[in-house]
Amino acid sequence: MWQRALDFALRPRLPKGYRPGVTLARLERELSGLDYLGEEDGQRRYALPGSHWSVLVSEVVDSQLLLHTVSCRFSLQLALAGPAQPCRLAFRHRGSWRRSGIACHLLRGDASELAALRQQLEQDADLHTALMPLDFKRCELLGDAAGWRVEIEPFAASEVVGRFPPFRRYIRLITTQKLAVLASMAALRRLLLAQDGPPLKQD
């Protein structure tokens, strides 16, 4: 009985005031120019016109003491040969005051197996150009037996909701940030495809 009560008290809960799908609906207006392909389990799929790859966009809720944030996560799944061990690579901007480059940190996985890939990621000119202006909370590569997945959570395209005092503030995804997200996805896709075989022509 006590265990059931404890499980009930500790179960994950969505914060009060969270409105599922509202942030995605607001973002849709800012993704004009992309083809909307439909909804899958609460996620929305978009593609660049004329391209044969697409991204899923989902909401990520982060609850804090008197407020919560709803961010949008852009995900790209690639069914390629993955690493021997599950891995997780995270990107960060270099520099304390001014951005001076891109660093790729290994959070999980075999360092020796991924050394060459990390070097390519940090030295690729297209990826550097795309990521430098992008304001992101999270940009990661996740690899396992199912392949690779790119996940980017920009600072924009997010809503901050306060309970005391009550307020809501949505941060728009302006065009330059939208293009930076898509360019980063395209560059990472090209690099990962090159790991799996001959480099493909960019979409």
PDB file of C-alpha atoms in Angstrom:
ATOM      1  CA  MET A   1       0.000   0.000   0.000  1.00  0.00           C
ATOM      2  CA  TRP A   2       2.770   2.424   0.922  1.00  0.00           C
ATOM      3  CA  GLN A   3       4.678   1.522  -2.222  1.00  0.00           C
ATOM      4  CA  ARG A   4       1.607   2.224  -4.355  1.00  0.00           C
ATOM      5  CA  ALA A   5       1.096   5.543  -2.617  1.00  0.00           C
ATOM      6  CA  LEU A   6       4.763   6.416  -3.143  1.00  0.00           C
ATOM      7  CA  ASP A   7       4.622   5.444  -6.825  1.00  0.00           C
ATOM      8  CA  PHE A   8       1.500   7.590  -7.232  1.00  0.00           C
ATOM      9  CA  ALA A   9       3.151  10.573  -5.558  1.00  0.00           C
ATOM     10  CA  LEU A  10       6.340  10.256  -7.623  1.00  0.00           C
ATOM     11  CA  ARG A  11       4.760   9.523 -10.979  1.00  0.00           C
ATOM     12  CA  PRO A  12       5.742  11.922 -13.766  1.00  0.00           C
ATOM     13  CA  ARG A  13       3.176  14.656 -14.186  1.00  0.00           C
ATOM     14  CA  LEU A  14       2.716  17.345 -16.741  1.00  0.00           C
ATOM     15  CA  PRO A  15       2.718  20.836 -15.226  1.00  0.00           C
ATOM     16  CA  LYS A  16      -0.507  22.724 -14.704  1.00  0.00           C
ATOM     17  CA  GLY A  17      -1.212  25.050 -17.569  1.00  0.00           C
ATOM     18  CA  TYR A  18       0.533  22.901 -20.165  1.00  0.00           C
ATOM     19  CA  ARG A  19      -1.553  22.786 -23.333  1.00  0.00           C
ATOM     20  CA  PRO A  20      -0.383  19.888 -25.512  1.00  0.00           C
ATOM     21  CA  GLY A  21       0.042  20.814 -29.147  1.00  0.00           C
ATOM     22  CA  VAL A  22      -0.367  24.579 -28.729  1.00  0.00           C
ATOM     23  CA  THR A  23       3.336  25.375 -29.143  1.00  0.00           C
ATOM     24  CA  LEU A  24       3.554  23.121 -32.207  1.00  0.00           C
ATOM     25  CA  ALA A  25       0.536  24.906 -33.677  1.00  0.00           C
ATOM     26  CA  ARG A  26       2.207  28.292 -33.172  1.00  0.00           C
ATOM     27  CA  LEU A  27       5.426  27.008 -34.707  1.00  0.00           C
ATOM     28  CA  GLU A  28       3.577  25.813 -37.807  1.00  0.00           C
ATOM     29  CA  ARG A  29       3.077  29.403 -38.940  1.00  0.00           C
ATOM     30  CA  GLU A  30       6.837  29.968 -38.730  1.00  0.00           C
ATOM     31  CA  LEU A  31       7.623  26.862 -40.793  1.00  0.00           C
ATOM     32  CA  SER A  32       5.936  28.274 -43.876  1.00  0.00           C
ATOM     33  CA  GLY A  33       7.716  27.130 -46.988  1.00  0.00           C
ATOM     34  CA  LEU A  34       8.071  23.579 -45.704  1.00  0.00           C
ATOM     35  CA  ASP A  35       5.706  20.781 -46.699  1.00  0.00           C
ATOM     36  CA  TYR A  36       3.556  19.569 -43.809  1.00  0.00           C
ATOM     37  CA  LEU A  37       3.290  15.773 -44.101  1.00  0.00           C
ATOM     38  CA  GLY A  38       1.014  15.022 -41.154  1.00  0.00           C
ATOM     39  CA  GLU A  39       0.987  14.136 -37.487  1.00  0.00           C
ATOM     40  CA  GLU A  40       2.460  11.022 -35.868  1.00  0.00           C
ATOM     41  CA  ASP A  41       1.800  10.368 -32.171  1.00  0.00           C
ATOM     42  CA  GLY A  42       1.644  14.044 -31.318  1.00  0.00           C
ATOM     43  CA  GLN A  43       4.643  14.919 -33.507  1.00  0.00           C
ATOM     44  CA  ARG A  44       4.464  16.846 -36.765  1.00  0.00           C
ATOM     45  CA  ARG A  45       6.450  15.878 -39.836  1.00  0.00           C
ATOM     46  CA  TYR A  46       7.807  18.431 -42.300  1.00  0.00           C
ATOM     47  CA  ALA A  47       9.915  18.211 -45.447  1.00  0.00           C
ATOM     48  CA  LEU A  48      11.722  20.677 -47.633  1.00  0.00           C
ATOM     49  CA  PRO A  49       9.927  21.000 -50.976  1.00  0.00           C
ATOM     50  CA  GLY A  50      11.543  18.703 -53.511  1.00  0.00           C
ATOM     51  CA  SER A  51      13.659  16.815 -50.985  1.00  0.00           C
ATOM     52  CA  HIS A  52      13.235  13.172 -50.031  1.00  0.00           C
ATOM     53  CA  TRP A  53      13.970  13.507 -46.326  1.00  0.00           C
ATOM     54  CA  SER A  54      11.882  14.946 -43.546  1.00  0.00           C
ATOM     55  CA  VAL A  55      12.068  15.940 -39.886  1.00  0.00           C
ATOM     56  CA  LEU A  56       9.756  15.326 -36.949  1.00  0.00           C
ATOM     57  CA  VAL A  57       8.965  18.153 -34.546  1.00  0.00           C
ATOM     58  CA  SER A  58       7.749  17.392 -31.029  1.00  0.00           C
ATOM     59  CA  GLU A  59       7.165  19.284 -27.808  1.00  0.00           C
ATOM     60  CA  VAL A  60       9.539  18.960 -24.839  1.00  0.00           C
ATOM     61  CA  VAL A  61       8.200  20.067 -21.449  1.00  0.00           C
ATOM     62  CA  ASP A  62      10.576  21.155 -18.694  1.00  0.00           C
ATOM     63  CA  SER A  63       8.982  21.883 -15.337  1.00  0.00           C
ATOM     64  CA  GLN A  64      10.582  24.118 -12.709  1.00  0.00           C
ATOM     65  CA  LEU A  65       9.409  25.615  -9.425  1.00  0.00           C
ATOM     66  CA  LEU A  66       6.903  28.251 -10.516  1.00  0.00           C
ATOM     67  CA  LEU A  67       7.097  27.955 -14.256  1.00  0.00           C
ATOM     68  CA  HIS A  68       7.531  25.528 -17.085  1.00  0.00           C
ATOM     69  CA  THR A  69       8.863  25.757 -20.617  1.00  0.00           C
ATOM     70  CA  VAL A  70       7.665  24.028 -23.756  1.00  0.00           C
ATOM     71  CA  SER A  71      10.404  23.696 -26.362  1.00  0.00           C
ATOM     72  CA  CYS A  72      10.302  22.202 -29.836  1.00  0.00           C
ATOM     73  CA  ARG A  73      12.633  19.373 -30.735  1.00  0.00           C
ATOM     74  CA  PHE A  74      13.574  18.761 -34.383  1.00  0.00           C
ATOM     75  CA  SER A  75      14.501  15.100 -35.006  1.00  0.00           C
ATOM     76  CA  LEU A  76      15.945  13.387 -38.054  1.00  0.00           C
ATOM     77  CA  GLN A  77      16.172   9.580 -38.056  1.00  0.00           C
ATOM     78  CA  LEU A  78      18.655   7.903 -40.399  1.00  0.00           C
ATOM     79  CA  ALA A  79      18.454   4.146 -40.894  1.00  0.00           C
ATOM     80  CA  LEU A  80      22.181   3.614 -41.372  1.00  0.00           C
ATOM     81  CA  ALA A  81      24.745   1.274 -39.909  1.00  0.00           C
ATOM     82  CA  GLY A  82      25.079   2.499 -36.341  1.00  0.00           C
ATOM     83  CA  PRO A  83      28.027   2.262 -33.956  1.00  0.00           C
ATOM     84  CA  ALA A  84      28.934  -1.005 -32.231  1.00  0.00           C
ATOM     85  CA  GLN A  85      27.872   0.521 -28.902  1.00  0.00           C
ATOM     86  CA  PRO A  86      25.112   3.057 -28.244  1.00  0.00           C
ATOM     87  CA  CYS A  87      26.575   6.538 -28.291  1.00  0.00           C
ATOM     88  CA  ARG A  88      25.650  10.147 -27.657  1.00  0.00           C
ATOM     89  CA  LEU A  89      27.527  13.150 -29.025  1.00  0.00           C
ATOM     90  CA  ALA A  90      26.692  16.729 -28.013  1.00  0.00           C
ATOM     91  CA  PHE A  91      27.659  19.969 -29.747  1.00  0.00           C
ATOM     92  CA  ARG A  92      28.616  23.175 -27.978  1.00  0.00           C
ATOM     93  CA  HIS A  93      29.841  26.553 -29.103  1.00  0.00           C
ATOM     94  CA  ARG A  94      33.466  27.266 -28.262  1.00  0.00           C
ATOM     95  CA  GLY A  95      34.390  30.565 -26.617  1.00  0.00           C
ATOM     96  CA  SER A  96      33.406  32.263 -23.363  1.00  0.00           C
ATOM     97  CA  TRP A  97      32.319  35.687 -24.643  1.00  0.00           C
ATOM     98  CA  ARG A  98      32.270  35.243 -28.389  1.00  0.00           C
ATOM     99  CA  ARG A  99      31.623  32.091 -30.344  1.00  0.00           C
ATOM    100  CA  SER A 100      34.895  30.883 -31.784  1.00  0.00           C
ATOM    101  CA  GLY A 101      33.973  27.465 -33.128  1.00  0.00           C
ATOM    102  CA  ILE A 102      32.138  24.211 -32.583  1.00  0.00           C
ATOM    103  CA  ALA A 103      33.082  21.461 -30.146  1.00  0.00           C
ATOM    104  CA  CYS A 104      31.709  17.927 -30.252  1.00  0.00           C
ATOM    105  CA  HIS A 105      31.719  16.139 -26.888  1.00  0.00           C
ATOM    106  CA  LEU A 106      31.342  12.420 -26.392  1.00  0.00           C
ATOM    107  CA  LEU A 107      28.782  11.822 -23.640  1.00  0.00           C
ATOM    108  CA  ARG A 108      28.446   8.100 -24.173  1.00  0.00           C
ATOM    109  CA  GLY A 109      30.057   5.460 -26.379  1.00  0.00           C
ATOM    110  CA  ASP A 110      33.412   4.127 -27.534  1.00  0.00           C
ATOM    111  CA  ALA A 111      35.844   7.041 -27.847  1.00  0.00           C
ATOM    112  CA  SER A 112      38.242   5.207 -30.157  1.00  0.00           C
ATOM    113  CA  GLU A 113      35.454   4.068 -32.489  1.00  0.00           C
ATOM    114  CA  LEU A 114      34.044   7.586 -32.779  1.00  0.00           C
ATOM    115  CA  ALA A 115      37.303   9.559 -32.900  1.00  0.00           C
ATOM    116  CA  ALA A 116      37.354   9.940 -36.699  1.00  0.00           C
ATOM    117  CA  LEU A 117      33.682  10.938 -36.841  1.00  0.00           C
ATOM    118  CA  ARG A 118      34.143  13.542 -34.099  1.00  0.00           C
ATOM    119  CA  GLN A 119      37.061  15.032 -35.978  1.00  0.00           C
ATOM    120  CA  GLN A 120      34.997  15.278 -39.165  1.00  0.00           C
ATOM    121  CA  LEU A 121      32.104  16.866 -37.295  1.00  0.00           C
ATOM    122  CA  GLU A 122      34.319  19.546 -35.757  1.00  0.00           C
ATOM    123  CA  GLN A 123      36.120  20.305 -39.016  1.00  0.00           C
ATOM    124  CA  ASP A 124      33.247  20.265 -41.515  1.00  0.00           C
ATOM    125  CA  ALA A 125      32.841  23.736 -43.014  1.00  0.00           C
ATOM    126  CA  ASP A 126      29.114  23.454 -43.831  1.00  0.00           C
ATOM    127  CA  LEU A 127      28.255  22.232 -40.337  1.00  0.00           C
ATOM    128  CA  HIS A 128      30.364  24.990 -38.804  1.00  0.00           C
ATOM    129  CA  THR A 129      28.590  27.629 -40.926  1.00  0.00           C
ATOM    130  CA  ALA A 130      25.168  26.282 -39.959  1.00  0.00           C
ATOM    131  CA  LEU A 131      25.742  25.842 -36.226  1.00  0.00           C
ATOM    132  CA  MET A 132      27.649  29.041 -35.462  1.00  0.00           C
ATOM    133  CA  PRO A 133      24.630  31.403 -35.730  1.00  0.00           C
ATOM    134  CA  LEU A 134      22.173  28.884 -34.274  1.00  0.00           C
ATOM    135  CA  ASP A 135      21.036  29.540 -30.696  1.00  0.00           C
ATOM    136  CA  PHE A 136      20.370  26.062 -29.372  1.00  0.00           C
ATOM    137  CA  LYS A 137      19.748  24.474 -25.995  1.00  0.00           C
ATOM    138  CA  ARG A 138      20.631  21.049 -27.272  1.00  0.00           C
ATOM    139  CA  CYS A 139      22.143  19.614 -30.440  1.00  0.00           C
ATOM    140  CA  GLU A 140      23.032  15.939 -30.293  1.00  0.00           C
ATOM    141  CA  LEU A 141      23.727  12.838 -32.338  1.00  0.00           C
ATOM    142  CA  LEU A 142      22.458   9.544 -30.934  1.00  0.00           C
ATOM    143  CA  GLY A 143      23.599   6.266 -32.446  1.00  0.00           C
ATOM    144  CA  ASP A 144      22.604   2.668 -31.784  1.00  0.00           C
ATOM    145  CA  ALA A 145      21.733  -0.522 -33.629  1.00  0.00           C
ATOM    146  CA  ALA A 146      18.766   1.218 -35.295  1.00  0.00           C
ATOM    147  CA  GLY A 147      21.012   3.851 -36.884  1.00  0.00           C
ATOM    148  CA  TRP A 148      21.552   7.530 -36.137  1.00  0.00           C
ATOM    149  CA  ARG A 149      19.258  10.273 -34.914  1.00  0.00           C
ATOM    150  CA  VAL A 150      19.899  14.006 -34.995  1.00  0.00           C
ATOM    151  CA  GLU A 151      18.092  16.082 -32.354  1.00  0.00           C
ATOM    152  CA  ILE A 152      18.128  19.874 -32.171  1.00  0.00           C
ATOM    153  CA  GLU A 153      16.269  22.030 -29.659  1.00  0.00           C
ATOM    154  CA  PRO A 154      16.626  25.728 -30.499  1.00  0.00           C
ATOM    155  CA  PHE A 155      16.084  28.397 -27.854  1.00  0.00           C
ATOM    156  CA  ALA A 156      13.374  29.863 -30.027  1.00  0.00           C
ATOM    157  CA  ALA A 157      10.121  28.073 -30.871  1.00  0.00           C
ATOM    158  CA  SER A 158       9.458  27.762 -27.172  1.00  0.00           C
ATOM    159  CA  GLU A 159       6.902  29.000 -24.676  1.00  0.00           C
ATOM    160  CA  VAL A 160       7.590  30.066 -21.088  1.00  0.00           C
ATOM    161  CA  VAL A 161       4.610  29.715 -18.761  1.00  0.00           C
ATOM    162  CA  GLY A 162       4.663  31.187 -15.251  1.00  0.00           C
ATOM    163  CA  ARG A 163       2.205  30.385 -12.476  1.00  0.00           C
ATOM    164  CA  PHE A 164       2.987  33.212 -10.077  1.00  0.00           C
ATOM    165  CA  PRO A 165       2.544  35.741 -11.416  1.00  0.00           C
ATOM    166  CA  PRO A 166       0.678  34.056 -14.272  1.00  0.00           C
ATOM    167  CA  PHE A 167       2.068  34.780 -17.732  1.00  0.00           C
ATOM    168  CA  ARG A 168       2.786  33.144 -21.075  1.00  0.00           C
ATOM    169  CA  ARG A 169       5.499  34.184 -23.453  1.00  0.00           C
ATOM    170  CA  TYR A 170       6.224  32.564 -26.795  1.00  0.00           C
ATOM    171  CA  ILE A 171       9.656  33.031 -28.427  1.00  0.00           C
ATOM    172  CA  ARG A 172       9.315  33.020 -32.202  1.00  0.00           C
ATOM    173  CA  LEU A 173      11.544  31.011 -34.504  1.00  0.00           C
ATOM    174  CA  ILE A 174      12.720  33.721 -36.870  1.00  0.00           C
ATOM    175  CA  THR A 175      13.672  32.853 -40.415  1.00  0.00           C
ATOM    176  CA  THR A 176      17.440  32.945 -39.895  1.00  0.00           C
ATOM    177  CA  GLN A 177      17.167  30.494 -36.970  1.00  0.00           C
ATOM    178  CA  LYS A 178      14.829  28.226 -38.951  1.00  0.00           C
ATOM    179  CA  LEU A 179      17.299  28.118 -41.837  1.00  0.00           C
ATOM    180  CA  ALA A 180      20.154  27.409 -39.407  1.00  0.00           C
ATOM    181  CA  VAL A 181      18.256  24.423 -37.950  1.00  0.00           C
ATOM    182  CA  LEU A 182      17.558  22.995 -41.409  1.00  0.00           C
ATOM    183  CA  ALA A 183      21.112  23.630 -42.633  1.00  0.00           C
ATOM    184  CA  SER A 184      22.517  21.884 -39.547  1.00  0.00           C
ATOM    185  CA  MET A 185      20.247  18.908 -40.148  1.00  0.00           C
ATOM    186  CA  ALA A 186      21.319  18.742 -43.789  1.00  0.00           C
ATOM    187  CA  ALA A 187      25.023  18.943 -42.942  1.00  0.00           C
ATOM    188  CA  LEU A 188      24.798  16.253 -40.252  1.00  0.00           C
ATOM    189  CA  ARG A 189      22.779  14.034 -42.580  1.00  0.00           C
ATOM    190  CA  ARG A 190      25.411  14.376 -45.310  1.00  0.00           C
ATOM    191  CA  LEU A 191      28.235  13.546 -42.909  1.00  0.00           C
ATOM    192  CA  LEU A 192      26.475  10.490 -41.488  1.00  0.00           C
ATOM    193  CA  LEU A 193      25.550   9.196 -44.934  1.00  0.00           C
ATOM    194  CA  ALA A 194      29.194   9.540 -45.940  1.00  0.00           C
ATOM    195  CA  GLN A 195      30.104   7.308 -42.982  1.00  0.00           C
ATOM    196  CA  ASP A 196      27.799   4.661 -44.390  1.00  0.00           C
ATOM    197  CA  GLY A 197      29.006   4.807 -47.988  1.00  0.00           C
ATOM    198  CA  PRO A 198      29.978   7.190 -50.792  1.00  0.00           C
ATOM    199  CA  PRO A 199      28.961  10.814 -50.178  1.00  0.00           C
ATOM    200  CA  LEU A 200      25.535  11.557 -51.606  1.00  0.00           C
ATOM    201  CA  LYS A 201      24.482  14.598 -53.532  1.00  0.00           C
ATOM    202  CA  GLN A 202      23.037  17.261 -51.216  1.00  0.00           C
ATOM    203  CA  ASP A 203      19.244  17.720 -51.453  1.00  0.00           C
TER     204      ASP A 203
END
